[in-house]
Coordinates of C-alpha atoms in Angstrom, one line a residue:
Chain A
M1 CA -14.3 -9.0 -10.4
Q2 CA -17.3 -7.1 -12.1
R3 CA -17.3 -3.9 -14.1
H4 CA -19.8 -1.3 -13.4
T5 CA -21.0 1.6 -15.7
T6 CA -21.6 4.5 -13.3
T7 CA -21.9 8.6 -14.0
P8 CA -18.9 10.4 -13.3
R9 CA -18.5 13.2 -10.8
A10 CA -19.6 16.3 -12.3
D11 CA -16.6 17.9 -11.6
W12 CA -14.0 15.4 -12.1
K13 CA -11.4 17.0 -14.2
A14 CA -11.2 19.9 -11.3
K15 CA -11.1 17.2 -8.5
V16 CA -8.4 14.9 -10.2
E17 CA -6.6 18.3 -11.4
K18 CA -6.3 19.2 -7.5
V19 CA -4.9 16.3 -6.3
G20 CA -2.6 16.4 -9.2
L21 CA -3.6 14.4 -12.0
V22 CA -3.6 17.3 -14.3
F23 CA -2.8 14.6 -17.3
H24 CA -6.2 13.2 -17.1
T25 CA -6.7 13.5 -20.8
L26 CA -5.4 11.7 -23.7
D27 CA -3.4 13.8 -26.4
G28 CA -5.7 14.6 -29.5
D29 CA -9.2 13.2 -29.6
S30 CA -8.7 10.0 -27.6
G31 CA -10.5 10.7 -24.8
N32 CA -10.0 10.4 -21.1
Y33 CA -7.0 8.8 -19.4
W34 CA -8.7 8.5 -16.2
D35 CA -11.7 7.1 -16.9
E36 CA -14.6 7.4 -14.0
S37 CA -17.7 6.0 -16.2
A38 CA -17.0 2.6 -15.2
Y39 CA -15.0 0.9 -12.0
Y40 CA -14.3 -2.3 -11.1
E41 CA -15.3 -4.2 -8.0
F42 CA -14.0 -7.1 -6.6
T43 CA -14.7 -9.4 -3.3
S44 CA -12.6 -9.2 -0.3
A45 CA -11.5 -12.7 -0.8
E46 CA -10.4 -11.7 -4.2
V47 CA -8.3 -9.1 -3.0
D48 CA -6.6 -11.4 -0.4
R49 CA -5.6 -14.0 -3.2
L50 CA -4.2 -10.7 -5.3
E51 CA -2.3 -9.8 -2.5
A52 CA -0.4 -13.0 -1.8
A53 CA -0.1 -13.5 -5.4
T54 CA 1.5 -10.4 -5.5
C55 CA 4.1 -11.2 -2.4
K56 CA 4.5 -15.0 -3.8
L57 CA 5.8 -13.4 -7.4
Q58 CA 8.1 -11.0 -5.2
D59 CA 9.4 -14.2 -3.3
M60 CA 9.8 -15.8 -6.8
C61 CA 11.6 -12.8 -8.8
L62 CA 14.1 -12.5 -5.8
A63 CA 14.9 -16.3 -6.0
A64 CA 15.4 -15.6 -10.0
G65 CA 17.5 -12.5 -9.2
Q66 CA 19.9 -14.9 -7.8
F67 CA 19.5 -17.7 -10.2
I68 CA 20.5 -15.5 -12.6
I69 CA 23.6 -14.2 -10.6
D70 CA 24.2 -17.7 -10.1
N71 CA 24.5 -18.8 -13.2
N72 CA 25.2 -16.1 -15.2
R73 CA 22.8 -15.5 -17.7
W74 CA 23.8 -12.4 -18.5
S75 CA 23.5 -12.8 -22.3
D76 CA 20.3 -14.4 -22.5
L77 CA 18.9 -11.0 -21.1
K78 CA 21.2 -9.2 -22.9
I79 CA 22.5 -7.1 -19.9
P80 CA 26.0 -5.8 -20.9
V81 CA 29.0 -7.6 -19.3
E82 CA 30.4 -3.9 -18.2
A83 CA 26.9 -4.1 -16.1
V84 CA 27.7 -7.2 -14.1
A85 CA 29.8 -6.1 -11.2
S86 CA 27.7 -3.6 -10.5
I87 CA 24.9 -5.6 -10.4
K88 CA 26.2 -8.0 -8.3
K89 CA 27.9 -5.6 -5.9
T90 CA 24.4 -3.8 -5.6
W91 CA 22.5 -7.1 -5.3
N92 CA 25.2 -8.2 -2.3
D93 CA 24.9 -4.6 -0.5
E94 CA 21.2 -4.1 -0.3
P95 CA 21.3 -0.4 -1.3
P96 CA 17.8 1.3 -0.7
A97 CA 15.4 0.1 -3.5
L98 CA 11.8 1.7 -3.3
Y99 CA 8.9 0.1 -5.3
G100 CA 7.8 -2.3 -8.2
R101 CA 4.6 -3.0 -10.4
F102 CA 3.1 -6.3 -11.1
D103 CA 1.3 -6.3 -14.4
L104 CA -1.6 -9.2 -13.6
A105 CA -4.2 -10.9 -15.7
Y106 CA -6.8 -11.8 -13.8
D107 CA -10.3 -13.4 -15.3
G108 CA -12.1 -14.1 -11.8
N109 CA -10.1 -17.3 -11.5
Q110 CA -6.5 -17.6 -12.8
I111 CA -3.9 -14.7 -12.0
K112 CA -1.1 -14.8 -14.4
L113 CA 2.4 -12.8 -14.0
L114 CA 2.3 -10.6 -17.7
E115 CA 5.6 -8.6 -16.6
Y116 CA 7.3 -6.8 -13.5
N117 CA 7.9 -3.1 -14.0
A118 CA 10.4 -2.8 -11.0
D119 CA 12.9 -0.1 -12.5
T120 CA 9.9 2.9 -13.9
P121 CA 7.2 2.1 -12.9
T122 CA 4.3 5.1 -13.3
A123 CA 0.7 5.4 -13.0
L124 CA 1.6 5.5 -8.7
L125 CA 0.1 9.0 -8.6
E126 CA -3.7 7.8 -10.1
A127 CA -3.4 4.2 -7.9
A128 CA -2.0 5.7 -5.0
V129 CA -3.9 9.0 -4.3
V130 CA -6.5 9.8 -7.5
Q131 CA -8.3 6.9 -7.0
W132 CA -8.4 6.9 -2.9
Y133 CA -10.3 10.6 -3.6
W134 CA -12.9 9.3 -6.3
L135 CA -13.6 6.2 -3.7
Q136 CA -14.2 8.7 -0.6
D137 CA -16.6 10.9 -3.4
C138 CA -18.3 8.5 -4.5
F139 CA -18.6 5.3 -2.3
P140 CA -17.2 6.0 1.0
K141 CA -18.5 2.8 2.6
A142 CA -16.8 0.9 0.4
D143 CA -13.1 -0.4 1.0
Q144 CA -10.2 -0.3 -1.8
W145 CA -7.1 -2.1 -2.0
N146 CA -4.8 1.2 -1.8
S147 CA -2.2 1.5 1.3
I148 CA 0.2 2.7 -1.3
H149 CA 0.6 6.1 -0.1
E150 CA 1.0 5.1 3.6
K151 CA 3.4 2.3 2.5
L152 CA 5.7 5.0 0.4
I153 CA 5.6 7.3 3.6
A154 CA 6.6 4.1 5.7
K155 CA 9.4 2.9 3.2
W156 CA 10.7 6.7 3.1
K157 CA 11.2 6.6 6.9
D158 CA 13.2 3.4 6.9
L159 CA 15.4 4.8 4.7
K160 CA 15.9 8.4 5.8
D161 CA 19.0 7.6 8.0
Y162 CA 20.5 5.9 5.0
V163 CA 20.3 8.5 2.2
S164 CA 21.6 11.4 1.6
E165 CA 19.9 14.5 1.7
P166 CA 18.5 16.6 -0.4
V167 CA 17.5 13.3 -2.3
S168 CA 17.5 14.5 -6.0
F169 CA 14.7 13.1 -8.1
G170 CA 15.9 13.2 -12.1
Y171 CA 13.1 13.2 -14.8
V172 CA 12.4 13.5 -17.9
E173 CA 10.5 16.7 -18.9
T174 CA 7.0 15.2 -19.2
V175 CA 4.1 15.9 -17.7
E176 CA 3.5 12.6 -16.1
D177 CA 6.9 12.5 -14.9
E178 CA 7.1 15.7 -13.4
F179 CA 4.2 14.8 -10.9
T180 CA 4.9 11.4 -10.8
I181 CA 8.3 13.0 -9.3
G182 CA 6.5 15.7 -7.4
Y183 CA 3.9 12.6 -5.9
L184 CA 7.2 10.6 -4.7
R185 CA 9.1 13.8 -3.6
D186 CA 5.8 14.7 -1.4
T187 CA 5.6 11.4 0.2
A188 CA 9.6 11.6 0.5
E189 CA 9.2 15.0 2.2
Q190 CA 6.2 13.8 4.3
A191 CA 8.9 11.4 6.2
G192 CA 11.2 14.2 6.6
I193 CA 13.4 14.1 3.7
K194 CA 14.4 16.9 2.0
T195 CA 14.4 16.7 -1.6
Q196 CA 15.2 18.5 -5.3
A197 CA 13.8 18.0 -8.8
L198 CA 16.6 17.4 -10.9
R199 CA 16.4 17.1 -15.0
M200 CA 18.3 14.3 -16.3
L201 CA 19.8 16.0 -18.6
D202 CA 20.7 18.8 -15.7
I203 CA 22.9 16.2 -14.1
G204 CA 26.8 16.8 -14.3
F205 CA 29.8 15.3 -14.1
D206 CA 32.8 17.1 -12.2
I207 CA 36.3 15.6 -13.7
N208 CA 37.7 17.1 -10.5
T209 CA 35.9 15.0 -8.3
F210 CA 34.7 12.2 -10.4
T211 CA 31.1 12.8 -8.9
F212 CA 28.0 13.5 -10.2
V213 CA 26.6 17.2 -9.3
D214 CA 23.6 19.3 -9.5
L215 CA 23.1 22.8 -10.9
K216 CA 24.9 24.2 -8.3
N217 CA 27.2 21.9 -8.8
Q218 CA 27.0 20.2 -5.1
P219 CA 27.2 16.3 -5.2
V220 CA 24.5 13.9 -6.1
K221 CA 24.6 11.6 -3.1
T222 CA 21.5 10.1 -3.4
L223 CA 19.0 10.1 -6.8
F224 CA 16.0 8.8 -7.4
K225 CA 15.8 8.3 -11.4
L226 CA 12.7 7.8 -12.7
Y227 CA 14.6 7.0 -15.7
P228 CA 15.4 3.2 -17.0
W229 CA 18.8 1.8 -16.8
E230 CA 18.9 0.9 -19.9
W231 CA 18.8 4.3 -21.5
I232 CA 20.9 4.9 -18.6
L233 CA 24.0 2.7 -19.8
K234 CA 23.6 3.8 -23.3
E235 CA 24.2 7.4 -22.8
K236 CA 27.2 9.5 -22.7
F237 CA 27.2 9.5 -18.8
G238 CA 26.6 5.6 -18.4
A239 CA 29.9 4.6 -18.3
R240 CA 30.5 7.0 -15.3
A241 CA 27.7 5.9 -13.9
L242 CA 29.2 2.3 -13.3
D243 CA 32.7 3.7 -13.0
F244 CA 31.7 5.7 -9.9
M245 CA 28.7 3.6 -8.9
D246 CA 29.9 4.2 -5.1
K247 CA 29.8 8.0 -4.9
T248 CA 26.1 8.1 -6.0
Q249 CA 23.2 6.1 -4.3
W250 CA 20.8 5.2 -7.1
I251 CA 17.5 4.5 -6.5
E252 CA 16.4 2.3 -8.4
P253 CA 19.4 0.1 -8.0
I254 CA 21.3 -1.1 -10.9
W255 CA 19.9 -4.9 -9.9
K256 CA 16.7 -4.0 -10.9
M257 CA 17.7 -4.7 -14.3
M258 CA 17.4 -8.0 -14.0
F259 CA 13.7 -7.4 -12.9
S260 CA 12.9 -4.8 -15.7
N261 CA 13.9 -6.8 -18.4
K262 CA 11.2 -9.3 -19.7
G263 CA 13.5 -12.1 -20.4
L264 CA 13.0 -12.5 -16.6
L265 CA 9.4 -14.4 -17.2
A266 CA 11.6 -16.9 -19.1
I267 CA 13.5 -17.4 -16.2
L268 CA 11.1 -17.9 -13.9
W269 CA 9.0 -20.5 -16.3
E270 CA 12.5 -21.8 -16.3
M271 CA 12.8 -22.3 -12.4
Y272 CA 8.8 -22.4 -11.7
P273 CA 7.6 -24.6 -14.6
D274 CA 3.5 -24.8 -14.5
H275 CA 3.3 -22.7 -11.5
E276 CA -0.1 -21.4 -11.5
L277 CA 0.8 -17.7 -11.5
L278 CA 2.9 -17.7 -14.5
L279 CA 2.6 -18.1 -18.2
P280 CA 4.6 -20.5 -20.0
A281 CA 7.9 -17.9 -21.8
H282 CA 10.8 -18.8 -23.6
L283 CA 13.5 -16.9 -24.9
D284 CA 14.5 -19.2 -27.9
G285 CA 10.9 -18.9 -29.8
P286 CA 7.5 -19.7 -29.2
R287 CA 8.0 -23.7 -29.1
Q288 CA 5.0 -25.3 -29.3
M289 CA 2.7 -22.4 -28.5
K290 CA -0.3 -21.2 -30.8
D291 CA -1.4 -18.3 -29.1
Y292 CA 1.4 -16.4 -27.7
V293 CA 2.7 -12.9 -27.3
R294 CA 5.9 -11.9 -28.7
K295 CA 7.7 -8.9 -26.3
P296 CA 10.7 -7.0 -26.5
L297 CA 13.2 -7.8 -23.9
L298 CA 13.5 -3.9 -23.2
G299 CA 10.0 -3.0 -24.6
R300 CA 7.9 -0.4 -23.0
E301 CA 4.4 1.0 -23.0
G302 CA 3.3 -1.9 -25.0
A303 CA 5.6 -1.1 -28.1
N304 CA 6.4 -3.5 -30.5
V305 CA 4.4 -6.5 -29.0
Q306 CA 2.9 -9.1 -31.5
V307 CA 0.3 -10.8 -30.7
F308 CA -0.3 -14.3 -32.4
R309 CA -4.1 -15.7 -31.9
G310 CA -5.8 -18.3 -33.7
G311 CA -3.5 -18.2 -36.6
E312 CA -3.8 -14.2 -37.0
K313 CA -1.2 -11.6 -35.8
E314 CA -2.0 -8.4 -34.5
Q315 CA 0.6 -6.0 -33.4
S316 CA 1.9 -2.6 -32.0
Y317 CA 4.9 -0.6 -33.2
G318 CA 8.2 1.5 -31.9
P319 CA 11.5 1.7 -31.5
Y320 CA 12.1 -1.4 -29.1
G321 CA 13.6 -5.0 -30.2
E322 CA 17.0 -4.6 -31.1
E323 CA 17.8 -6.6 -27.7
G324 CA 15.6 -9.5 -28.9
F325 CA 12.1 -10.8 -27.2
V326 CA 10.7 -13.3 -25.0
F327 CA 7.9 -15.7 -26.1
Q328 CA 4.9 -16.1 -23.5
A329 CA 1.9 -17.6 -23.8
L330 CA -1.3 -15.6 -24.8
A331 CA -2.8 -14.6 -21.1
P332 CA -6.7 -15.0 -20.0
I333 CA -7.3 -11.3 -19.8
P334 CA -11.1 -10.8 -19.5
C335 CA -13.4 -8.4 -22.1
F336 CA -16.0 -6.5 -20.4
D337 CA -17.8 -4.8 -23.2
G338 CA -14.6 -4.8 -25.6
N339 CA -12.8 -3.6 -22.3
Y340 CA -9.8 -5.2 -21.2
P341 CA -8.3 -4.5 -17.8
V342 CA -4.8 -5.5 -16.3
L343 CA -3.9 -5.1 -13.1
G344 CA -1.3 -3.1 -11.8
S345 CA 0.1 -4.9 -8.4
W346 CA 2.4 -2.2 -6.6
M347 CA 5.3 -3.7 -4.5
I348 CA 6.8 -1.4 -1.9
A349 CA 10.1 -2.5 -0.6
D350 CA 9.8 -4.4 2.8
Q351 CA 6.7 -3.0 3.3
G352 CA 5.2 -6.1 0.9
A353 CA 2.0 -5.9 -1.5
A354 CA 0.3 -2.3 -1.1
G355 CA -2.5 -2.0 -3.7
M356 CA -4.0 -2.1 -7.2
G357 CA -4.4 0.3 -10.0
I358 CA -6.3 -0.9 -13.2
R359 CA -5.4 -0.2 -16.8
E360 CA -8.1 -0.8 -19.5
S361 CA -7.6 -1.1 -23.5
A362 CA -9.8 -1.6 -26.2
T363 CA -7.3 -4.7 -27.1
I364 CA -5.5 -6.9 -25.6
I365 CA -2.1 -4.8 -25.9
T366 CA -1.8 -2.2 -22.8
N367 CA -0.3 0.6 -23.8
N368 CA 0.1 4.6 -23.3
R369 CA -3.1 5.4 -24.5
S370 CA -4.9 2.9 -22.3
R371 CA -7.0 4.2 -19.6
F372 CA -6.7 4.3 -16.1
V373 CA -10.1 2.8 -14.0
P374 CA -11.0 2.9 -10.5
H375 CA -11.6 0.7 -8.3
L376 CA -13.2 -1.0 -5.0
F377 CA -13.7 -4.0 -2.8
R378 CA -16.5 -4.6 -0.5
Chain B
M1 CA -9.5 -2.1 5.5
K2 CA -7.2 -2.3 3.0
K3 CA -6.9 1.4 2.2
T4 CA -4.7 4.2 3.2
Q5 CA -6.7 6.2 6.3
H6 CA -5.9 9.5 5.4
I7 CA -3.8 11.3 2.4
T8 CA -3.1 14.8 3.0
L9 CA -0.7 16.4 -0.2
G10 CA 1.8 19.4 0.3
L11 CA 4.6 19.3 -2.6
L12 CA 2.0 17.9 -5.2
A13 CA -0.9 19.9 -4.5
G14 CA 1.4 22.9 -5.0
M15 CA 2.4 21.8 -8.3
A16 CA -1.3 21.1 -9.2
L17 CA -2.2 24.8 -8.4
A18 CA 0.5 26.2 -10.4
F19 CA -0.4 24.0 -13.3
T20 CA -4.1 24.6 -13.5
T21 CA -3.5 28.2 -13.0
G22 CA -0.9 28.8 -15.2
C23 CA 1.5 29.9 -13.0
N24 CA 4.0 27.3 -13.5
R25 CA 4.4 28.9 -17.1
R26 CA 7.8 30.6 -16.3
A27 CA 8.4 33.7 -18.3
E28 CA 11.9 33.3 -20.0
R29 CA 14.9 33.4 -17.4
R30 CA 17.4 36.4 -18.0
D31 CA 20.9 36.2 -15.9
C32 CA 23.7 38.2 -15.6
V33 CA 26.8 36.3 -16.5
D34 CA 30.4 36.8 -16.8
E35 CA 32.9 36.0 -19.3
S36 CA 32.5 31.7 -17.5
G37 CA 28.9 32.1 -18.0
R38 CA 28.6 32.3 -13.7
I39 CA 25.7 34.2 -12.5
T40 CA 26.7 37.5 -11.3
S41 CA 25.2 41.0 -10.3
E42 CA 22.0 42.7 -12.7
Q43 CA 24.3 46.0 -12.0
N44 CA 27.4 44.3 -14.0
C45 CA 25.2 44.4 -17.4
Q46 CA 23.6 47.1 -16.6
M47 CA 26.8 49.1 -16.2
V48 CA 27.8 47.4 -19.7
E49 CA 24.9 48.7 -21.7
Q50 CA 25.1 52.0 -19.9
R51 CA 28.5 52.3 -21.4
R52 CA 27.6 50.9 -25.1
G53 CA 24.8 53.4 -25.3
S54 CA 26.6 56.2 -23.6
G55 CA 29.6 55.3 -26.7
Y56 CA 32.1 54.6 -24.2
I57 CA 35.2 53.2 -25.9
G58 CA 38.0 51.2 -24.1
P59 CA 38.2 48.1 -22.3
M60 CA 35.0 46.5 -21.9
P61 CA 34.0 43.9 -18.9
Y62 CA 32.9 41.1 -20.3
Y63 CA 29.3 40.6 -18.9
H64 CA 26.3 40.1 -20.5
Y65 CA 22.8 38.8 -20.5
L66 CA 21.8 34.6 -21.1
Y67 CA 17.9 33.8 -21.8
G68 CA 16.9 30.8 -20.4
G69 CA 18.7 27.9 -19.9
S70 CA 19.3 26.2 -15.9
S71 CA 20.9 26.9 -13.2
G72 CA 20.6 27.1 -9.5
G73 CA 19.7 30.9 -9.7
S74 CA 21.9 31.9 -7.3
L75 CA 25.4 34.5 -7.7
G76 CA 28.1 32.4 -8.7
D77 CA 26.1 29.5 -10.1
T78 CA 26.9 28.4 -13.7
V79 CA 24.3 28.6 -16.4
V80 CA 23.8 26.2 -18.9
G81 CA 22.0 26.3 -22.3
G82 CA 21.0 29.6 -22.2
N83 CA 21.2 31.9 -25.5
P84 CA 22.4 35.8 -25.5
V85 CA 19.0 36.1 -27.9
P86 CA 15.9 36.2 -26.2
G87 CA 13.5 33.3 -27.6
M88 CA 16.8 30.9 -28.6
S89 CA 16.9 29.3 -25.8
S90 CA 17.3 25.8 -26.3
G91 CA 16.3 24.6 -22.8
S92 CA 19.4 22.2 -23.6
S93 CA 21.7 22.0 -20.7
S94 CA 24.4 20.4 -22.6
G95 CA 28.2 21.8 -22.5
F96 CA 31.2 22.1 -20.2
F97 CA 31.8 24.9 -17.7
G98 CA 34.4 24.7 -14.8
G99 CA 35.4 21.2 -14.7
V100 CA 31.8 20.2 -14.6
S101 CA 30.0 18.3 -18.2
R102 CA 26.3 18.3 -18.7
G103 CA 24.3 16.6 -21.0
G104 CA 25.7 13.3 -20.6
F105 CA 22.2 12.0 -19.6
G106 CA 18.4 12.6 -20.5
T107 CA 19.0 12.0 -24.4
T108 CA 16.9 9.0 -25.1
G109 CA 13.8 10.1 -22.7
S110 CA 14.1 13.8 -24.6
A111 CA 11.1 14.7 -26.6
G112 CA 11.0 13.4 -30.0
S113 CA 13.0 10.2 -29.1
G114 CA 11.5 8.0 -26.2
G115 CA 9.2 10.4 -24.2
S116 CA 8.7 9.6 -20.9
G117 CA 11.1 7.7 -18.5
G118 CA 8.2 5.9 -16.8
E119 CA 6.0 2.9 -17.6

């Protein structure tokens, strides 16, 4: 893996906006979120390794899901008792699921799992579309690990007979979420599925039929939601989502709560100690680790993370942590001229490992100020 | 070759165009609604306003305008979160109309708390 600096396209803002990345610049004076002043170059062999690692991790997570169920590890993950029956049922019934993103540390040698964003992963449009167009413009003869777009469409085609149309896409009113939802709707519609956007706030509950309804008071039979399950369950309609789970098909399904919880990292380490793709991780404290990271079980966007390294502590702040923490050994994230890259490896359900997006930060903690940097391989 | 061979964008390209040209900055919507908050013919509200303006005294049908809010946009759809005063709509769709309750999801992710639902 190499990092190269390069000159951005003269009209890069207009180009990325044209393909949907209207949120290319960070708020205030924090610079660009989409950063094509640099790119990462991989070898074909490296990409093959990353692809194989992603598939292996997916297999391990599926085994971990069964392990959590078989061993009733709900309290370790602080998963609410009332959600357990629905998690078990959806795990066994296998309703539609779409995607997930493994965040990996890669130093050119070791590949280590940092976490699995399996419920509401974003930075999708950037990885699937925007960096693809960048490659066409800048390095048309090079390759890129990125078949996310065609695999998403293929997956929706597989799901067409199993979903109810229009598929509603639930979202929060932020530009990033609206355009992420817009992109996912686009891929579904290219697969022949009718869709509609629906703010989470606008979802209604009909007390006569005990169904969730849209703004036309029509039943929401299939709901893709860019909204985490742990938020859903805490909100006013959370109990109804559980009570009437059979009336709405939720994508992602509620069993993803087992994967999006960072306690999964400790479960994996318990099942696969010393596995080459894993970092030591524990739920009961750092044990003998000296350099480690404390992450909230249900943290998001790098918030409330504490990094202990060489006897010193670095931390980020935020609203998370009340459910508890996982303690994970510090990953070998390389530093390129003060930039720390984390690889987001995309998994499309039943389609396999689909591609990669890279977020780069000025610190070891990736957060919502981190930049997206494109990649290629030769 | 590990990259997508061809990418065509439809819906997303339209969204991007609307955003960059400012066409998605919707003017505040105004709907004529009945006493249940359901969208009715614009003529009903015009008739009420004409009668008020002419000094009419007598029973007045309860039709009025709601500004902002959310609805399906068709006659008979319920408007939620609107306000009778222009420029005052909250955008929140919480409420209870015709056996349907809204606003039970989305509060954690609303502006000022959690923000984006993605990560």
